[in-house]
mmCIF file of C-alpha atoms in Angstrom:
data_model
loop_
_atom_site.group_PDB
_atom_site.id
_atom_site.type_symbol
_atom_site.label_atom_id
_atom_site.label_comp_id
_atom_site.label_asym_id
_atom_site.label_seq_id
_atom_site.Cartn_x
_atom_site.Cartn_y
_atom_site.Cartn_z
ATOM 1 C CA MET A 1 2.441 -25.910 -11.695
ATOM 2 C CA VAL A 2 4.541 -26.516 -14.807
ATOM 3 C CA THR A 3 5.440 -22.825 -14.777
ATOM 4 C CA VAL A 4 6.389 -22.954 -11.079
ATOM 5 C CA ALA A 5 8.560 -26.047 -11.668
ATOM 6 C CA ARG A 6 10.247 -24.333 -14.617
ATOM 7 C CA PHE A 7 10.918 -21.128 -12.673
ATOM 8 C CA LEU A 8 12.391 -23.022 -9.681
ATOM 9 C CA ASN A 9 14.249 -25.523 -11.918
ATOM 10 C CA LEU A 10 12.555 -28.507 -10.262
ATOM 11 C CA THR A 11 11.257 -31.834 -11.543
ATOM 12 C CA LEU A 12 7.484 -32.121 -11.784
ATOM 13 C CA VAL A 13 5.619 -35.366 -11.129
ATOM 14 C CA VAL A 14 2.569 -35.887 -13.369
ATOM 15 C CA PRO A 15 -0.329 -34.462 -11.324
ATOM 16 C CA GLU A 16 -2.715 -36.548 -9.270
ATOM 17 C CA LEU A 17 -6.359 -35.535 -9.501
ATOM 18 C CA ASP A 18 -8.675 -34.974 -6.547
ATOM 19 C CA LYS A 19 -10.943 -37.985 -6.094
ATOM 20 C CA THR A 20 -12.749 -36.846 -2.945
ATOM 21 C CA SER A 21 -14.937 -34.075 -4.366
ATOM 22 C CA PHE A 22 -18.699 -34.251 -4.870
ATOM 23 C CA TRP A 23 -18.415 -36.136 -8.167
ATOM 24 C CA SER A 24 -16.235 -38.966 -6.777
ATOM 25 C CA ASP A 25 -14.649 -39.296 -10.203
ATOM 26 C CA PRO A 26 -11.992 -42.073 -10.167
ATOM 27 C CA SER A 27 -10.259 -40.666 -13.287
ATOM 28 C CA ASN A 28 -6.501 -40.221 -13.225
ATOM 29 C CA PHE A 29 -4.611 -37.574 -15.177
ATOM 30 C CA GLU A 30 -3.709 -40.147 -17.833
ATOM 31 C CA ASP A 31 -7.397 -41.065 -18.291
ATOM 32 C CA ILE A 32 -8.081 -37.525 -19.504
ATOM 33 C CA PHE A 33 -4.815 -36.249 -20.992
ATOM 34 C CA ASP A 34 -2.216 -37.736 -23.317
ATOM 35 C CA VAL A 35 0.641 -38.071 -20.804
ATOM 36 C CA ARG A 36 3.343 -38.909 -23.349
ATOM 37 C CA HIS A 37 2.501 -35.789 -25.363
ATOM 38 C CA PHE A 38 2.410 -33.706 -22.157
ATOM 39 C CA ILE A 39 5.912 -34.818 -21.131
ATOM 40 C CA GLU A 40 7.502 -34.776 -24.587
ATOM 41 C CA SER A 41 6.100 -31.416 -25.675
ATOM 42 C CA LEU A 42 7.567 -29.692 -22.610
ATOM 43 C CA ARG A 43 10.889 -31.493 -22.362
ATOM 44 C CA ASP A 44 12.846 -28.410 -23.458
ATOM 45 C CA GLU A 45 11.279 -26.423 -20.591
ATOM 46 C CA VAL A 46 10.893 -28.711 -17.593
ATOM 47 C CA ARG A 47 11.619 -32.298 -16.575
ATOM 48 C CA ILE A 48 8.384 -34.200 -15.941
ATOM 49 C CA VAL A 49 8.255 -37.774 -14.612
ATOM 50 C CA LYS A 50 5.255 -40.094 -14.558
ATOM 51 C CA ARG A 51 5.656 -41.057 -10.917
ATOM 52 C CA LEU A 52 7.764 -40.289 -7.898
ATOM 53 C CA PRO A 53 10.953 -42.422 -7.672
ATOM 54 C CA LYS A 54 10.500 -45.200 -5.104
ATOM 55 C CA ARG A 55 13.218 -43.895 -2.808
ATOM 56 C CA PHE A 56 11.149 -40.750 -2.229
ATOM 57 C CA SER A 57 7.802 -42.454 -1.596
ATOM 58 C CA ARG A 58 6.055 -42.675 1.759
ATOM 59 C CA LYS A 59 5.995 -46.476 1.441
ATOM 60 C CA TYR A 60 9.755 -46.439 1.886
ATOM 61 C CA GLY A 61 9.523 -44.169 4.906
ATOM 62 C CA TYR A 62 10.417 -40.938 3.121
ATOM 63 C CA LYS A 63 8.883 -37.908 4.795
ATOM 64 C CA GLN A 64 7.323 -35.556 2.265
ATOM 65 C CA LEU A 65 6.014 -32.089 2.969
ATOM 66 C CA ALA A 66 2.393 -31.620 1.899
ATOM 67 C CA MET A 67 1.199 -28.029 1.740
ATOM 68 C CA PRO A 68 -1.013 -25.636 -0.230
ATOM 69 C CA PRO A 69 0.872 -22.702 -1.797
ATOM 70 C CA VAL A 70 -0.596 -19.253 -1.131
ATOM 71 C CA SER A 71 -3.183 -18.280 -3.762
ATOM 72 C CA TRP A 72 -2.296 -15.790 -6.513
ATOM 73 C CA SER A 73 1.400 -15.737 -5.579
ATOM 74 C CA ASN A 74 4.127 -14.240 -7.770
ATOM 75 C CA GLU A 75 7.568 -15.632 -8.578
ATOM 76 C CA LYS A 76 9.103 -13.849 -5.571
ATOM 77 C CA TYR A 77 6.949 -15.928 -3.196
ATOM 78 C CA TYR A 78 8.039 -19.171 -4.846
ATOM 79 C CA SER A 79 11.743 -18.269 -4.914
ATOM 80 C CA GLU A 80 11.854 -16.882 -1.361
ATOM 81 C CA GLN A 81 9.289 -19.011 0.500
ATOM 82 C CA ILE A 82 9.080 -22.303 -1.383
ATOM 83 C CA LEU A 83 12.509 -22.947 -2.903
ATOM 84 C CA PRO A 84 14.363 -22.904 0.474
ATOM 85 C CA LEU A 85 12.086 -25.716 1.703
ATOM 86 C CA PHE A 86 13.677 -28.072 -0.828
ATOM 87 C CA SER A 87 16.974 -28.032 1.064
ATOM 88 C CA LYS A 88 15.164 -29.831 3.916
ATOM 89 C CA TYR A 89 12.457 -31.705 1.987
ATOM 90 C CA LYS A 90 13.506 -33.147 -1.344
ATOM 91 C CA VAL A 91 9.860 -33.683 -2.274
ATOM 92 C CA ILE A 92 6.997 -31.252 -1.730
ATOM 93 C CA GLN A 93 3.420 -32.158 -2.546
ATOM 94 C CA PHE A 94 1.223 -29.187 -3.374
ATOM 95 C CA ASN A 95 -2.149 -30.473 -2.176
ATOM 96 C CA LYS A 96 -4.055 -27.508 -3.601
ATOM 97 C CA THR A 97 -3.101 -26.121 -6.981
ATOM 98 C CA ASP A 98 -5.999 -23.988 -8.171
ATOM 99 C CA THR A 99 -5.192 -20.274 -8.696
ATOM 100 C CA ARG A 100 -1.831 -20.539 -6.933
ATOM 101 C CA LEU A 101 -0.036 -18.313 -9.441
ATOM 102 C CA ALA A 102 -0.774 -14.600 -9.916
ATOM 103 C CA ASN A 103 -2.826 -13.540 -12.926
ATOM 104 C CA ASN A 104 -0.676 -10.483 -13.563
ATOM 105 C CA GLY A 105 2.763 -9.033 -13.006
ATOM 106 C CA LEU A 106 4.740 -12.128 -14.002
ATOM 107 C CA PRO A 107 7.606 -12.083 -16.545
ATOM 108 C CA LEU A 108 6.430 -12.487 -20.143
ATOM 109 C CA ASP A 109 8.306 -15.778 -20.647
ATOM 110 C CA LEU A 110 6.425 -17.369 -17.713
ATOM 111 C CA GLN A 111 3.059 -16.119 -18.979
ATOM 112 C CA LYS A 112 3.808 -17.518 -22.445
ATOM 113 C CA LEU A 113 4.806 -20.850 -20.906
ATOM 114 C CA ARG A 114 1.424 -21.022 -19.155
ATOM 115 C CA CYS A 115 -0.192 -20.626 -22.579
ATOM 116 C CA ARG A 116 2.050 -23.239 -24.154
ATOM 117 C CA VAL A 117 1.035 -25.760 -21.492
ATOM 118 C CA ASN A 118 -2.650 -24.873 -21.675
ATOM 119 C CA PHE A 119 -3.082 -24.708 -25.438
ATOM 120 C CA GLN A 120 -0.481 -27.167 -26.709
ATOM 121 C CA ALA A 121 0.835 -29.566 -24.053
ATOM 122 C CA LEU A 122 -2.535 -30.475 -22.547
ATOM 123 C CA LYS A 123 -4.109 -32.689 -25.182
ATOM 124 C CA PHE A 124 -6.956 -35.091 -24.470
ATOM 125 C CA THR A 125 -6.494 -38.852 -24.841
ATOM 126 C CA PRO A 126 -7.088 -40.307 -28.342
ATOM 127 C CA GLN A 127 -10.398 -41.840 -27.150
ATOM 128 C CA ILE A 128 -11.741 -38.513 -25.894
ATOM 129 C CA GLU A 129 -10.427 -36.635 -28.953
ATOM 130 C CA ALA A 130 -12.064 -39.104 -31.354
ATOM 131 C CA LEU A 131 -15.466 -38.967 -29.672
ATOM 132 C CA GLY A 132 -15.284 -35.186 -29.219
ATOM 133 C CA HIS A 133 -14.521 -34.687 -32.909
ATOM 134 C CA LYS A 134 -17.405 -37.015 -33.806
ATOM 135 C CA LEU A 135 -19.805 -34.910 -31.689
ATOM 136 C CA VAL A 136 -18.612 -31.697 -33.348
ATOM 137 C CA HIS A 137 -18.959 -33.253 -36.825
ATOM 138 C CA ILE A 138 -22.542 -34.427 -36.124
ATOM 139 C CA LEU A 139 -23.504 -30.920 -34.992
ATOM 140 C CA GLN A 140 -21.721 -29.095 -37.821
ATOM 141 C CA GLU A 141 -23.397 -31.283 -40.446
ATOM 142 C CA LYS A 142 -26.750 -29.830 -39.351
ATOM 143 C CA GLY A 143 -25.568 -26.212 -39.496
ATOM 144 C CA PRO A 144 -24.360 -23.551 -37.048
ATOM 145 C CA PHE A 145 -24.800 -24.323 -33.347
ATOM 146 C CA VAL A 146 -24.613 -22.673 -29.940
ATOM 147 C CA ALA A 147 -22.886 -24.389 -27.005
ATOM 148 C CA LEU A 148 -24.880 -23.458 -23.909
ATOM 149 C CA HIS A 149 -22.958 -24.136 -20.707
ATOM 150 C CA LEU A 150 -26.070 -24.483 -18.564
ATOM 151 C CA ARG A 151 -24.845 -24.683 -14.968
ATOM 152 C CA TYR A 152 -28.075 -25.933 -13.518
ATOM 153 C CA GLU A 153 -26.893 -29.189 -11.990
ATOM 154 C CA MET A 154 -27.879 -30.214 -8.466
ATOM 155 C CA ASP A 155 -24.399 -29.755 -6.987
ATOM 156 C CA MET A 156 -24.049 -26.260 -8.478
ATOM 157 C CA LEU A 157 -27.359 -25.119 -6.988
ATOM 158 C CA ALA A 158 -26.638 -26.698 -3.605
ATOM 159 C CA PHE A 159 -23.143 -25.216 -3.401
ATOM 160 C CA SER A 160 -24.197 -21.721 -4.486
ATOM 161 C CA GLY A 161 -27.436 -21.706 -2.481
ATOM 162 C CA CYS A 162 -29.360 -20.548 -5.546
ATOM 163 C CA THR A 163 -32.951 -21.791 -5.484
ATOM 164 C CA HIS A 164 -34.803 -19.201 -7.598
ATOM 165 C CA GLY A 165 -37.618 -20.971 -9.438
ATOM 166 C CA CYS A 166 -37.369 -24.107 -7.281
ATOM 167 C CA THR A 167 -40.212 -25.506 -5.170
ATOM 168 C CA GLU A 168 -39.935 -25.452 -1.355
ATOM 169 C CA GLU A 169 -39.204 -29.193 -1.409
ATOM 170 C CA GLU A 170 -36.411 -28.725 -3.956
ATOM 171 C CA ALA A 171 -34.912 -25.823 -1.964
ATOM 172 C CA GLU A 172 -34.917 -27.993 1.161
ATOM 173 C CA GLU A 173 -33.294 -30.893 -0.722
ATOM 174 C CA LEU A 174 -30.535 -28.596 -1.994
ATOM 175 C CA LYS A 175 -29.964 -27.199 1.519
ATOM 176 C CA ARG A 176 -29.642 -30.719 2.963
ATOM 177 C CA MET A 177 -27.073 -31.541 0.322
ATOM 178 C CA ARG A 178 -25.070 -28.373 1.129
ATOM 179 C CA TYR A 179 -24.920 -29.332 4.796
ATOM 180 C CA ALA A 180 -23.899 -32.900 3.921
ATOM 181 C CA TYR A 181 -20.589 -31.822 2.354
ATOM 182 C CA PRO A 182 -18.182 -30.378 4.964
ATOM 183 C CA TRP A 183 -15.810 -28.822 2.394
ATOM 184 C CA TRP A 184 -18.620 -26.533 1.192
ATOM 185 C CA ARG A 185 -18.003 -23.973 3.930
ATOM 186 C CA GLU A 186 -20.924 -21.602 3.401
ATOM 187 C CA LYS A 187 -24.131 -23.126 4.770
ATOM 188 C CA GLU A 188 -26.713 -20.402 5.464
ATOM 189 C CA ILE A 189 -27.330 -18.584 2.172
ATOM 190 C CA VAL A 190 -30.137 -16.186 1.239
ATOM 191 C CA SER A 191 -30.868 -17.200 -2.347
ATOM 192 C CA GLU A 192 -32.563 -13.997 -3.545
ATOM 193 C CA GLU A 193 -29.797 -11.775 -2.147
ATOM 194 C CA ARG A 194 -27.228 -13.834 -3.986
ATOM 195 C CA ARG A 195 -29.249 -13.769 -7.185
ATOM 196 C CA LEU A 196 -29.606 -9.966 -7.134
ATOM 197 C CA GLN A 197 -25.814 -9.683 -6.756
ATOM 198 C CA GLY A 198 -25.419 -11.666 -9.989
ATOM 199 C CA LEU A 199 -23.901 -14.643 -8.160
ATOM 200 C CA CYS A 200 -26.371 -17.306 -9.292
ATOM 201 C CA PRO A 201 -26.434 -19.294 -12.531
ATOM 202 C CA LEU A 202 -29.376 -18.299 -14.716
ATOM 203 C CA THR A 203 -32.316 -20.712 -14.702
ATOM 204 C CA PRO A 204 -33.311 -22.462 -17.970
ATOM 205 C CA GLU A 205 -36.421 -20.240 -18.084
ATOM 206 C CA GLU A 206 -34.311 -17.082 -17.729
ATOM 207 C CA VAL A 207 -31.923 -18.306 -20.426
ATOM 208 C CA ALA A 208 -34.848 -18.776 -22.841
ATOM 209 C CA LEU A 209 -35.910 -15.126 -22.421
ATOM 210 C CA VAL A 210 -32.343 -13.796 -22.668
ATOM 211 C CA MET A 211 -31.581 -15.768 -25.839
ATOM 212 C CA GLN A 212 -34.829 -14.574 -27.431
ATOM 213 C CA ALA A 213 -33.968 -10.985 -26.498
ATOM 214 C CA LEU A 214 -30.505 -11.415 -28.031
ATOM 215 C CA GLY A 215 -32.203 -12.320 -31.309
ATOM 216 C CA PHE A 216 -31.523 -16.050 -31.604
ATOM 217 C CA ASP A 217 -33.685 -17.778 -34.196
ATOM 218 C CA LYS A 218 -36.089 -20.440 -32.954
ATOM 219 C CA GLY A 219 -34.466 -22.963 -35.305
ATOM 220 C CA ILE A 220 -30.911 -22.584 -33.967
ATOM 221 C CA GLN A 221 -29.208 -25.770 -32.777
ATOM 222 C CA ILE A 222 -28.341 -25.613 -29.072
ATOM 223 C CA TYR A 223 -25.942 -28.095 -27.516
ATOM 224 C CA ILE A 224 -26.329 -28.320 -23.723
ATOM 225 C CA ALA A 225 -22.812 -28.612 -22.294
ATOM 226 C CA SER A 226 -23.412 -29.737 -18.725
ATOM 227 C CA GLY A 227 -24.104 -32.638 -16.419
ATOM 228 C CA GLU A 228 -27.621 -33.715 -15.498
ATOM 229 C CA ILE A 229 -29.978 -30.736 -15.242
ATOM 230 C CA TYR A 230 -31.721 -30.465 -11.868
ATOM 231 C CA GLY A 231 -35.365 -31.255 -12.518
ATOM 232 C CA SER A 232 -34.393 -33.177 -15.668
ATOM 233 C CA GLU A 233 -36.347 -32.733 -18.884
ATOM 234 C CA GLN A 234 -39.260 -31.044 -17.109
ATOM 235 C CA ARG A 235 -37.003 -28.134 -16.135
ATOM 236 C CA LEU A 236 -35.948 -27.691 -19.775
ATOM 237 C CA ALA A 237 -39.544 -27.461 -21.037
ATOM 238 C CA THR A 238 -39.667 -23.655 -21.382
ATOM 239 C CA LEU A 239 -36.243 -23.500 -23.029
ATOM 240 C CA ARG A 240 -37.158 -26.327 -25.407
ATOM 241 C CA ALA A 241 -40.463 -24.654 -26.319
ATOM 242 C CA ALA A 242 -38.547 -21.508 -27.284
ATOM 243 C CA PHE A 243 -35.730 -23.420 -29.044
ATOM 244 C CA PRO A 244 -36.857 -26.936 -30.078
ATOM 245 C CA LYS A 245 -33.481 -28.005 -31.491
ATOM 246 C CA ILE A 246 -31.874 -28.642 -28.110
ATOM 247 C CA VAL A 247 -29.481 -31.589 -27.983
ATOM 248 C CA LYS A 248 -27.146 -33.230 -25.489
ATOM 249 C CA LYS A 249 -24.323 -35.684 -26.058
ATOM 250 C CA GLU A 250 -26.577 -38.526 -24.857
ATOM 251 C CA MET A 251 -28.941 -37.748 -27.766
ATOM 252 C CA LEU A 252 -26.189 -37.648 -30.408
ATOM 253 C CA LEU A 253 -24.128 -40.693 -29.408
ATOM 254 C CA GLY A 254 -25.115 -44.289 -28.737
ATOM 255 C CA PRO A 255 -25.059 -45.679 -25.157
ATOM 256 C CA GLU A 256 -22.187 -47.991 -26.128
ATOM 257 C CA GLU A 257 -20.063 -45.009 -27.216
ATOM 258 C CA LEU A 258 -20.556 -43.193 -23.908
ATOM 259 C CA GLN A 259 -20.337 -46.306 -21.732
ATOM 260 C CA GLN A 260 -16.585 -45.976 -21.110
ATOM 261 C CA PHE A 261 -17.153 -42.422 -19.787
ATOM 262 C CA GLN A 262 -20.076 -43.184 -17.461
ATOM 263 C CA ASN A 263 -19.400 -42.137 -13.840
ATOM 264 C CA HIS A 264 -16.332 -40.227 -15.027
ATOM 265 C CA SER A 265 -17.574 -36.626 -14.913
ATOM 266 C CA SER A 266 -14.198 -35.129 -15.856
ATOM 267 C CA GLN A 267 -14.049 -37.200 -19.047
ATOM 268 C CA MET A 268 -17.649 -36.242 -19.872
ATOM 269 C CA ALA A 269 -16.686 -32.594 -19.268
ATOM 270 C CA ALA A 270 -13.775 -33.013 -21.682
ATOM 271 C CA LEU A 271 -16.262 -33.916 -24.436
ATOM 272 C CA ASP A 272 -18.333 -30.823 -23.591
ATOM 273 C CA PHE A 273 -15.151 -28.739 -23.625
ATOM 274 C CA MET A 274 -14.287 -29.892 -27.160
ATOM 275 C CA VAL A 275 -17.785 -29.067 -28.410
ATOM 276 C CA SER A 276 -17.773 -25.703 -26.621
ATOM 277 C CA ILE A 277 -14.525 -24.456 -28.176
ATOM 278 C CA SER A 278 -15.728 -25.557 -31.622
ATOM 279 C CA SER A 279 -19.222 -24.033 -31.481
ATOM 280 C CA ASN A 280 -20.236 -20.989 -33.516
ATOM 281 C CA ILE A 281 -21.249 -19.228 -30.298
ATOM 282 C CA PHE A 282 -20.528 -20.129 -26.673
ATOM 283 C CA ILE A 283 -22.832 -18.968 -23.857
ATOM 284 C CA PRO A 284 -21.984 -19.762 -20.228
ATOM 285 C CA THR A 285 -24.758 -19.173 -17.683
ATOM 286 C CA TYR A 286 -22.230 -19.020 -14.819
ATOM 287 C CA ASP A 287 -18.559 -18.054 -14.776
ATOM 288 C CA GLY A 288 -17.030 -21.172 -13.246
ATOM 289 C CA ASN A 289 -13.649 -22.681 -14.102
ATOM 290 C CA MET A 290 -14.714 -24.488 -17.269
ATOM 291 C CA ALA A 291 -16.544 -21.445 -18.639
ATOM 292 C CA LYS A 292 -13.444 -19.306 -18.100
ATOM 293 C CA LEU A 293 -11.178 -21.876 -19.752
ATOM 294 C CA VAL A 294 -13.464 -22.179 -22.769
ATOM 295 C CA GLU A 295 -13.637 -18.383 -23.053
ATOM 296 C CA GLY A 296 -9.839 -18.130 -23.076
ATOM 297 C CA HIS A 297 -9.437 -20.990 -25.535
ATOM 298 C CA ARG A 298 -11.878 -19.353 -27.913
ATOM 299 C CA ARG A 299 -9.923 -16.091 -27.697
ATOM 300 C CA TYR A 300 -6.753 -18.039 -28.492
ATOM 301 C CA LEU A 301 -8.421 -19.648 -31.525
ATOM 302 C CA GLY A 302 -9.158 -16.238 -33.063
ATOM 303 C CA PHE A 303 -11.602 -14.482 -30.745
ATOM 304 C CA ARG A 304 -14.512 -16.782 -31.484
ATOM 305 C CA LYS A 305 -17.807 -15.339 -30.288
ATOM 306 C CA SER A 306 -18.581 -15.973 -26.616
ATOM 307 C CA ILE A 307 -21.543 -14.154 -25.058
ATOM 308 C CA LEU A 308 -20.453 -13.443 -21.493
ATOM 309 C CA LEU A 309 -23.721 -12.810 -19.697
ATOM 310 C CA ASP A 310 -23.908 -9.932 -17.219
ATOM 311 C CA ARG A 311 -26.001 -11.795 -14.679
ATOM 312 C CA LYS A 312 -26.429 -8.888 -12.277
ATOM 313 C CA ALA A 313 -27.827 -6.637 -15.028
ATOM 314 C CA LEU A 314 -29.917 -9.472 -16.480
ATOM 315 C CA VAL A 315 -31.601 -10.393 -13.202
ATOM 316 C CA GLU A 316 -32.722 -6.804 -12.746
ATOM 317 C CA LEU A 317 -34.005 -6.609 -16.335
ATOM 318 C CA LEU A 318 -35.749 -9.991 -16.115
ATOM 319 C CA ASP A 319 -37.577 -8.990 -12.935
ATOM 320 C CA LEU A 320 -38.642 -5.643 -14.434
ATOM 321 C CA HIS A 321 -39.942 -7.385 -17.552
ATOM 322 C CA GLN A 322 -41.734 -10.117 -15.661
ATOM 323 C CA ASN A 323 -43.483 -7.679 -13.298
ATOM 324 C CA GLY A 324 -44.704 -5.642 -16.297
ATOM 325 C CA THR A 325 -42.479 -2.583 -15.792
ATOM 326 C CA LEU A 326 -40.457 -3.230 -18.988
ATOM 327 C CA SER A 327 -42.188 -4.085 -22.260
ATOM 328 C CA TRP A 328 -40.703 -6.819 -24.431
ATOM 329 C CA SER A 329 -39.164 -4.310 -26.856
ATOM 330 C CA GLU A 330 -37.605 -2.332 -23.962
ATOM 331 C CA PHE A 331 -36.307 -5.553 -22.424
ATOM 332 C CA GLU A 332 -34.856 -6.648 -25.764
ATOM 333 C CA VAL A 333 -33.041 -3.340 -26.355
ATOM 334 C CA SER A 334 -31.687 -3.288 -22.785
ATOM 335 C CA VAL A 335 -30.379 -6.880 -22.956
ATOM 336 C CA ARG A 336 -28.599 -6.234 -26.260
ATOM 337 C CA ARG A 337 -27.114 -2.962 -25.055
ATOM 338 C CA ALA A 338 -25.805 -4.655 -21.893
ATOM 339 C CA HIS A 339 -23.898 -7.196 -23.991
ATOM 340 C CA ASP A 340 -22.474 -5.084 -26.822
ATOM 341 C CA LYS A 341 -18.983 -5.376 -25.394
ATOM 342 C CA ARG A 342 -19.335 -8.826 -23.835
ATOM 343 C CA MET A 343 -18.924 -10.956 -26.967
ATOM 344 C CA GLY A 344 -15.365 -12.216 -26.404
ATOM 345 C CA GLN A 345 -13.818 -9.302 -28.315
ATOM 346 C CA PRO A 346 -10.134 -8.439 -27.833
ATOM 347 C CA THR A 347 -9.721 -6.601 -24.531
ATOM 348 C CA ARG A 348 -7.269 -6.316 -21.689
ATOM 349 C CA ARG A 349 -7.628 -8.212 -18.425
ATOM 350 C CA ARG A 350 -9.027 -6.202 -15.541
ATOM 351 C CA VAL A 351 -6.383 -5.882 -12.833
ATOM 352 C CA ILE A 352 -7.594 -5.295 -9.264
ATOM 353 C CA PRO A 353 -4.398 -5.217 -7.154
ATOM 354 C CA ASP A 354 -6.090 -5.601 -3.756
ATOM 355 C CA LYS A 355 -8.821 -8.036 -4.845
ATOM 356 C CA ARG A 356 -7.182 -10.791 -6.841
ATOM 357 C CA LYS A 357 -10.235 -13.012 -6.574
ATOM 358 C CA GLU A 358 -12.363 -10.419 -8.368
ATOM 359 C CA GLU A 359 -9.991 -9.534 -11.213
ATOM 360 C CA ASP A 360 -10.036 -11.266 -14.597
ATOM 361 C CA TYR A 361 -8.620 -14.784 -14.599
ATOM 362 C CA PHE A 362 -5.433 -15.276 -16.640
ATOM 363 C CA TYR A 363 -6.777 -18.301 -18.518
ATOM 364 C CA ALA A 364 -10.019 -16.515 -19.481
ATOM 365 C CA ASN A 365 -8.033 -13.836 -21.311
ATOM 366 C CA PRO A 366 -4.359 -14.771 -21.759
ATOM 367 C CA GLN A 367 -3.598 -11.490 -23.515
ATOM 368 C CA GLU A 368 0.179 -12.032 -23.497
ATOM 369 C CA CYS A 369 -0.348 -14.922 -25.912
ATOM 370 C CA LEU A 370 -2.884 -13.262 -28.210
ATOM 371 C CA CYS A 371 -0.673 -10.557 -29.705
ATOM 372 C CA GLU A 372 2.949 -9.568 -30.102
ATOM 373 C CA ARG A 373 4.029 -6.596 -28.029
ATOM 374 C CA ALA A 374 4.276 -4.315 -31.080
ATOM 375 C CA ASN A 375 0.599 -4.658 -31.992
ATOM 376 C CA CYS A 376 -1.004 -5.260 -28.572
ATOM 377 C CA ASP A 377 -2.190 -1.665 -28.171
ATOM 378 C CA ASP A 378 -3.829 -1.824 -31.610
ATOM 379 C CA LEU A 379 -5.627 -5.072 -30.752
ATOM 380 C CA LEU A 380 -6.385 -4.714 -27.038
ATOM 381 C CA GLY A 381 -6.399 -0.947 -26.490
ATOM 382 C CA PRO A 382 -4.047 1.154 -24.344
ATOM 383 C CA SER A 383 -2.595 -0.768 -21.414
ATOM 384 C CA ASN A 384 -3.366 1.847 -18.777
ATOM 385 C CA LEU A 385 -7.146 1.337 -19.041
ATOM 386 C CA SER A 386 -7.241 -2.134 -17.495
ATOM 387 C CA THR A 387 -6.447 -1.441 -13.833
ATOM 388 C CA VAL A 388 -9.345 -1.093 -11.383
ATOM 389 C CA ARG A 389 -8.658 0.449 -7.969
#
């Protein structure tokens, strides 16, 4: 949105955050990010104000236009479709802002501005930064650690319809929850079909086998970066038996330190984000927004190792191993081979012109900001290999 405002030469109001989603998080933008730094660090690019001037507010009878921009749009859409609206409406509220700008095909200066906002202007509040740094320090004092983004929370399973390994009662509970939230559009989901397509987060039990096959030592520290795991500690039993040094922020910090963040899931996620970008290895079990952002941030910080699990391949291998078709050594070799080139190495984004939703996300691999044009081919490989048709 900063990039759109800059391109159209418009003033941006500090964003409002959605408070109606599943988490019902009352946090405002300024509860998570340092607003003064955000405004000041971008003042040479775009004018940002903390709030809408009174004369333009609805309270004073001003009629705003609220609309969602078209997803994955380029600068032509914004200049030809959006900019003319400002001659009639002086204020436009974009009520949906996720993935509203194309991943590819934008001018280099706009792509670099997106990086500047993401990696420099967006800084957490001093309270979050201090506690995040403390978490990282506690972990680093005990040696190398893995940040495991274990997407096995109740809302994730209900939304995705993934119930592999759940009891019938749990599957029914998750289905009821899915039907209770009208903005989750997909209701009837066949869990096993989705799992075989690689569209489900791995279960804690599956993660234990995959990490063992990848050669992780039993004594490695594992930080669980997630909300409350569905099934609680009981569901982590297999993973903990394989890797006893599993910790969560609630185990490393006192209740009084976390009290200010209770019932504020976005602020809790900010702490997990800080730990995840600082870990020796990052492993996401599902490729949601946070996992993609962490992946991109780790690339920006020097291509830190992120193991990007090929869930479709893994599900097939796991089933073959568990039904006795694949021996442990065959399973181990196959898992490692499947991930040779999925370790966060320098690579170009996949471009799929007709399927924007399926191509690589800009923020997961902001290649324009990871090399200068002269050495990009050396680092990322020839540019004509990245398009998928």
